[in-house]
Amino acid sequence: SQKIEQNSEALNIQEGKTATLTCNYTNYSPAYLQWYRQDPGRGPVFLLLIRENEKEKRKERLKVTFDTTLKQSLFHITASQPADSATYLCALDVSNTGKLIFGQGTTLQVKP
Amino acid sequence: DAMVIQNPRYQVTQFGKPVTLSCSQTLNHNVMYWYQQKSSQAPKLLFHYYDKDFNNEADTPDNFQSRRPNTSFCFLDIRSPGLGDAAMYLCATSSGLAVMADTQYFGPGTRLTVL
């Protein structure tokens, strides 16, 4: 079966450390992968998109990697801050039509 | 600011009583989506419109319907809400102009409670 898996356990880290979140998928061959941030009671907000031919993408303190062989994307937040606390969702366009399938998200808690 | 607006933010309805959720956008995007998200779960796509073309997901119950009277507005109708339909309903848009790399813009969501 087709699956997108993110660690369902919350990730707790200390302020200033690097947070690393994982997104694994099976039986898909997406042309690109996206990461979204979702705060409690709010809609997701787009953060980064990485294409299959890109190994790494950066935006300010955020970095995403995409390994199509391992079928895995890693999402890094460097110098994390309490304001980074949120749920982070990965999403794949599994049919190359623009429709996204989301993972269930990983909740990040950054402690001061 | 261009945005996606959902009304109401909180909706309470009774079991079996029809309810309509609304979404509007000022982004002039071609595509509008409706997602259902239950607690600690992934947003689940119910259906989407590309312009006036309606695209239903295979596993979306018949109880859920949608209307898009114009580019700016899209409605989600739940004909006979059950307790299992209590969830956050998210509306999203995308330009539809770059199918291979189209990001989505979400509204704040409507939290539906079914009594």
Short mmCIF file of C-alpha atoms in Angstrom, two decimals:
data_model
loop_
_atom_site.label_atom_id
_atom_site.label_comp_id
_atom_site.label_asym_id
_atom_site.label_seq_id
_atom_site.Cartn_x
_atom_site.Cartn_y
_atom_site.Cartn_z
CA SER A 1 0.00 0.00 0.00
CA GLN A 2 1.03 3.60 -0.49
CA LYS A 3 2.11 5.39 2.66
CA ILE A 4 3.62 8.64 3.85
CA GLU A 5 5.09 8.35 7.32
CA GLN A 6 6.22 11.03 9.70
CA ASN A 7 7.25 10.39 13.26
CA SER A 8 4.04 10.66 15.25
CA GLU A 9 5.91 11.21 18.48
CA ALA A 10 6.57 14.82 19.38
CA LEU A 11 10.11 16.06 19.03
CA ASN A 12 11.32 18.05 22.02
CA ILE A 13 14.55 20.01 21.71
CA GLN A 14 16.36 22.81 23.45
CA GLU A 15 16.43 26.31 22.00
CA GLY A 16 19.45 26.86 19.76
CA LYS A 17 19.74 23.21 18.73
CA THR A 18 19.00 21.83 15.27
CA ALA A 19 15.69 20.05 14.83
CA THR A 20 15.54 17.26 12.26
CA LEU A 21 12.21 15.86 11.11
CA THR A 22 11.79 12.85 8.84
CA CYS A 23 9.32 12.04 6.09
CA ASN A 24 9.37 8.56 4.57
CA TYR A 25 7.20 7.31 1.77
CA THR A 26 6.61 4.01 0.00
CA ASN A 27 5.33 3.09 -3.43
CA TYR A 28 5.41 6.65 -4.72
CA SER A 29 7.69 8.34 -7.21
CA PRO A 30 6.89 12.01 -6.63
CA ALA A 31 8.33 14.69 -8.84
CA TYR A 32 8.56 16.99 -5.82
CA LEU A 33 7.90 17.15 -2.11
CA GLN A 34 6.65 20.03 0.02
CA TRP A 35 6.85 20.93 3.69
CA TYR A 36 4.17 22.88 5.53
CA ARG A 37 3.90 24.29 9.04
CA GLN A 38 0.64 24.04 10.98
CA ASP A 39 -0.07 25.84 14.22
CA PRO A 40 -2.86 24.59 16.53
CA GLY A 41 -6.29 25.45 15.18
CA ARG A 42 -4.88 26.99 12.00
CA GLY A 43 -4.42 25.95 8.38
CA PRO A 44 -1.05 24.72 7.08
CA VAL A 45 1.40 27.28 5.73
CA PHE A 46 3.79 26.42 2.89
CA LEU A 47 7.49 26.46 3.78
CA LEU A 48 9.62 24.76 1.14
CA LEU A 49 9.38 22.72 -2.03
CA ILE A 50 12.10 20.41 -3.31
CA ARG A 51 12.15 18.69 -6.68
CA GLU A 52 13.30 15.15 -7.40
CA ASN A 53 16.45 16.39 -9.12
CA GLU A 54 17.42 18.59 -6.16
CA LYS A 55 19.32 17.08 -3.28
CA GLU A 56 18.99 20.02 -0.94
CA LYS A 57 17.05 23.26 -0.59
CA ARG A 58 17.58 26.07 1.90
CA LYS A 59 15.55 29.01 3.13
CA GLU A 60 16.94 31.06 6.00
CA ARG A 61 17.22 28.62 8.95
CA LEU A 62 15.38 25.85 7.10
CA LYS A 63 16.96 23.08 5.05
CA VAL A 64 15.27 20.22 3.23
CA THR A 65 16.90 17.18 1.65
CA PHE A 66 15.29 14.73 -0.72
CA ASP A 67 16.65 11.24 -1.31
CA THR A 68 14.58 9.50 -3.97
CA THR A 69 16.56 6.29 -3.55
CA LEU A 70 15.82 6.05 0.16
CA LYS A 71 12.34 7.57 -0.44
CA GLN A 72 13.00 10.00 2.35
CA SER A 73 13.05 13.73 3.02
CA LEU A 74 14.69 15.37 6.01
CA PHE A 75 13.62 18.78 7.27
CA HIS A 76 16.08 20.71 9.41
CA ILE A 77 15.61 23.85 11.48
CA THR A 78 18.91 25.27 12.67
CA ALA A 79 19.26 27.54 15.71
CA SER A 80 15.74 26.59 16.71
CA GLN A 81 13.57 29.03 18.65
CA PRO A 82 10.45 28.55 20.80
CA ALA A 83 8.51 30.27 17.99
CA ASP A 84 9.37 27.31 15.76
CA SER A 85 7.14 25.09 17.92
CA ALA A 86 4.41 23.74 15.62
CA THR A 87 3.41 20.68 13.64
CA TYR A 88 5.32 20.15 10.41
CA LEU A 89 3.67 18.28 7.55
CA CYS A 90 5.27 16.81 4.48
CA ALA A 91 3.22 16.48 1.32
CA LEU A 92 3.69 14.65 -1.95
CA ASP A 93 2.13 15.12 -5.34
CA VAL A 94 1.68 11.40 -5.83
CA SER A 95 -0.03 11.51 -9.20
CA ASN A 96 1.84 14.48 -10.68
CA THR A 97 -1.45 16.35 -11.00
CA GLY A 98 -0.98 19.02 -8.34
CA LYS A 99 -3.07 17.15 -5.77
CA LEU A 100 -1.17 16.66 -2.52
CA ILE A 101 -1.20 13.76 -0.09
CA PHE A 102 -0.11 14.82 3.38
CA GLY A 103 1.69 12.97 6.13
CA GLN A 104 0.18 13.16 9.60
CA GLY A 105 2.84 15.59 10.74
CA THR A 106 5.43 15.74 13.49
CA THR A 107 4.96 18.14 16.38
CA LEU A 108 8.08 20.06 17.34
CA GLN A 109 8.41 21.63 20.77
CA VAL A 110 11.36 23.96 21.30
CA LYS A 111 12.05 24.69 24.94
CA PRO A 112 13.74 27.92 26.08
CA ASP B 1 -3.29 41.09 1.57
CA ALA B 2 -4.41 38.34 -0.77
CA MET B 3 -5.77 35.51 1.25
CA VAL B 4 -8.08 32.55 1.77
CA ILE B 5 -11.00 33.21 4.10
CA GLN B 6 -13.22 30.64 5.74
CA ASN B 7 -16.49 31.28 7.50
CA PRO B 8 -17.49 30.55 10.10
CA ARG B 9 -14.38 29.64 12.09
CA TYR B 10 -16.49 27.49 14.40
CA GLN B 11 -19.71 25.75 13.44
CA VAL B 12 -21.95 23.68 15.66
CA THR B 13 -24.67 21.58 14.11
CA GLN B 14 -27.00 18.82 15.15
CA PHE B 15 -26.78 15.25 14.03
CA GLY B 16 -28.47 15.00 10.63
CA LYS B 17 -28.96 18.75 10.16
CA PRO B 18 -27.49 20.03 6.89
CA VAL B 19 -24.64 22.46 7.20
CA THR B 20 -22.71 24.63 4.72
CA LEU B 21 -19.17 25.87 5.15
CA SER B 22 -17.86 28.66 2.97
CA CYS B 23 -14.51 29.62 1.53
CA SER B 24 -13.49 32.69 -0.42
CA GLN B 25 -10.20 33.72 -1.94
CA THR B 26 -8.68 36.94 -3.22
CA LEU B 27 -5.75 35.20 -4.93
CA ASN B 28 -7.67 34.64 -8.19
CA HIS B 29 -6.46 31.05 -8.17
CA ASN B 30 -7.86 28.46 -10.56
CA VAL B 31 -7.93 25.57 -8.11
CA MET B 32 -9.82 25.28 -4.83
CA TYR B 33 -9.59 22.29 -2.49
CA TRP B 34 -11.52 21.03 0.51
CA TYR B 35 -9.76 18.92 3.14
CA GLN B 36 -11.01 17.22 6.27
CA GLN B 37 -8.57 17.03 9.16
CA LYS B 38 -9.25 15.14 12.36
CA SER B 39 -7.18 15.54 15.49
CA SER B 40 -3.51 14.54 15.03
CA GLN B 41 -4.23 13.25 11.54
CA ALA B 42 -3.17 14.29 8.07
CA PRO B 43 -5.43 16.61 6.09
CA LYS B 44 -7.52 14.37 3.85
CA LEU B 45 -8.53 15.68 0.45
CA LEU B 46 -12.29 15.48 -0.15
CA PHE B 47 -12.51 17.11 -3.57
CA HIS B 48 -11.24 20.00 -5.63
CA TYR B 49 -12.29 22.30 -8.44
CA TYR B 50 -10.09 23.26 -11.35
CA ASP B 51 -12.03 26.29 -12.53
CA LYS B 52 -15.55 24.86 -12.87
CA ASP B 53 -14.43 21.25 -13.23
CA PHE B 54 -15.29 19.25 -10.12
CA ASN B 55 -12.99 16.40 -9.08
CA ASN B 56 -14.22 14.09 -6.35
CA GLU B 57 -11.91 11.76 -4.43
CA ALA B 58 -12.96 8.13 -4.73
CA ASP B 59 -13.39 7.64 -1.00
CA THR B 60 -15.30 10.87 -0.27
CA PRO B 61 -18.74 9.96 1.10
CA ASP B 62 -21.80 11.06 -0.88
CA ASN B 63 -22.83 13.01 2.20
CA PHE B 64 -20.27 15.64 1.19
CA GLN B 65 -21.02 17.94 -1.72
CA SER B 66 -19.42 21.09 -3.05
CA ARG B 67 -20.34 24.11 -5.12
CA ARG B 68 -18.21 26.74 -6.79
CA PRO B 69 -20.45 29.49 -8.14
CA ASN B 70 -17.55 31.69 -9.25
CA THR B 71 -13.75 31.91 -9.08
CA SER B 72 -13.73 33.46 -5.61
CA PHE B 73 -16.14 31.29 -3.67
CA CYS B 74 -16.42 27.59 -2.89
CA PHE B 75 -18.85 25.87 -0.51
CA LEU B 76 -18.79 22.56 1.30
CA ASP B 77 -22.22 21.08 2.00
CA ILE B 78 -22.67 18.24 4.46
CA ARG B 79 -26.13 16.91 3.84
CA SER B 80 -26.62 14.83 6.98
CA PRO B 81 -23.74 15.30 9.41
CA GLY B 82 -22.86 12.36 11.59
CA LEU B 83 -20.77 12.36 14.74
CA GLY B 84 -17.85 11.08 12.69
CA ASP B 85 -17.91 14.21 10.56
CA ALA B 86 -16.76 16.39 13.43
CA ALA B 87 -13.41 17.74 12.28
CA MET B 88 -11.51 20.76 11.03
CA TYR B 89 -12.40 21.55 7.43
CA LEU B 90 -9.68 23.29 5.49
CA CYS B 91 -10.06 25.16 2.24
CA ALA B 92 -6.99 25.67 0.08
CA THR B 93 -6.19 27.22 -3.27
CA SER B 94 -3.45 26.93 -5.84
CA SER B 95 -2.78 28.74 -9.04
CA GLY B 96 -3.01 25.63 -11.21
CA LEU B 97 -0.57 27.28 -13.59
CA ALA B 98 2.42 25.14 -12.65
CA VAL B 99 0.94 21.69 -12.22
CA MET B 100 4.24 20.08 -11.50
CA ALA B 101 5.12 22.40 -8.64
CA ASP B 102 1.99 24.07 -7.34
CA THR B 103 1.99 25.13 -3.70
CA GLN B 104 -1.25 25.44 -1.82
CA TYR B 105 -2.54 28.34 0.24
CA PHE B 106 -4.77 27.38 3.13
CA GLY B 107 -7.50 29.20 4.97
CA PRO B 108 -7.67 29.15 8.77
CA GLY B 109 -10.17 26.30 8.77
CA THR B 110 -13.67 25.77 10.15
CA ARG B 111 -13.98 23.62 13.24
CA LEU B 112 -17.21 21.60 12.94
CA THR B 113 -18.87 20.15 16.02
CA VAL B 114 -21.77 17.71 15.63
CA LEU B 115 -24.05 17.29 18.62
#
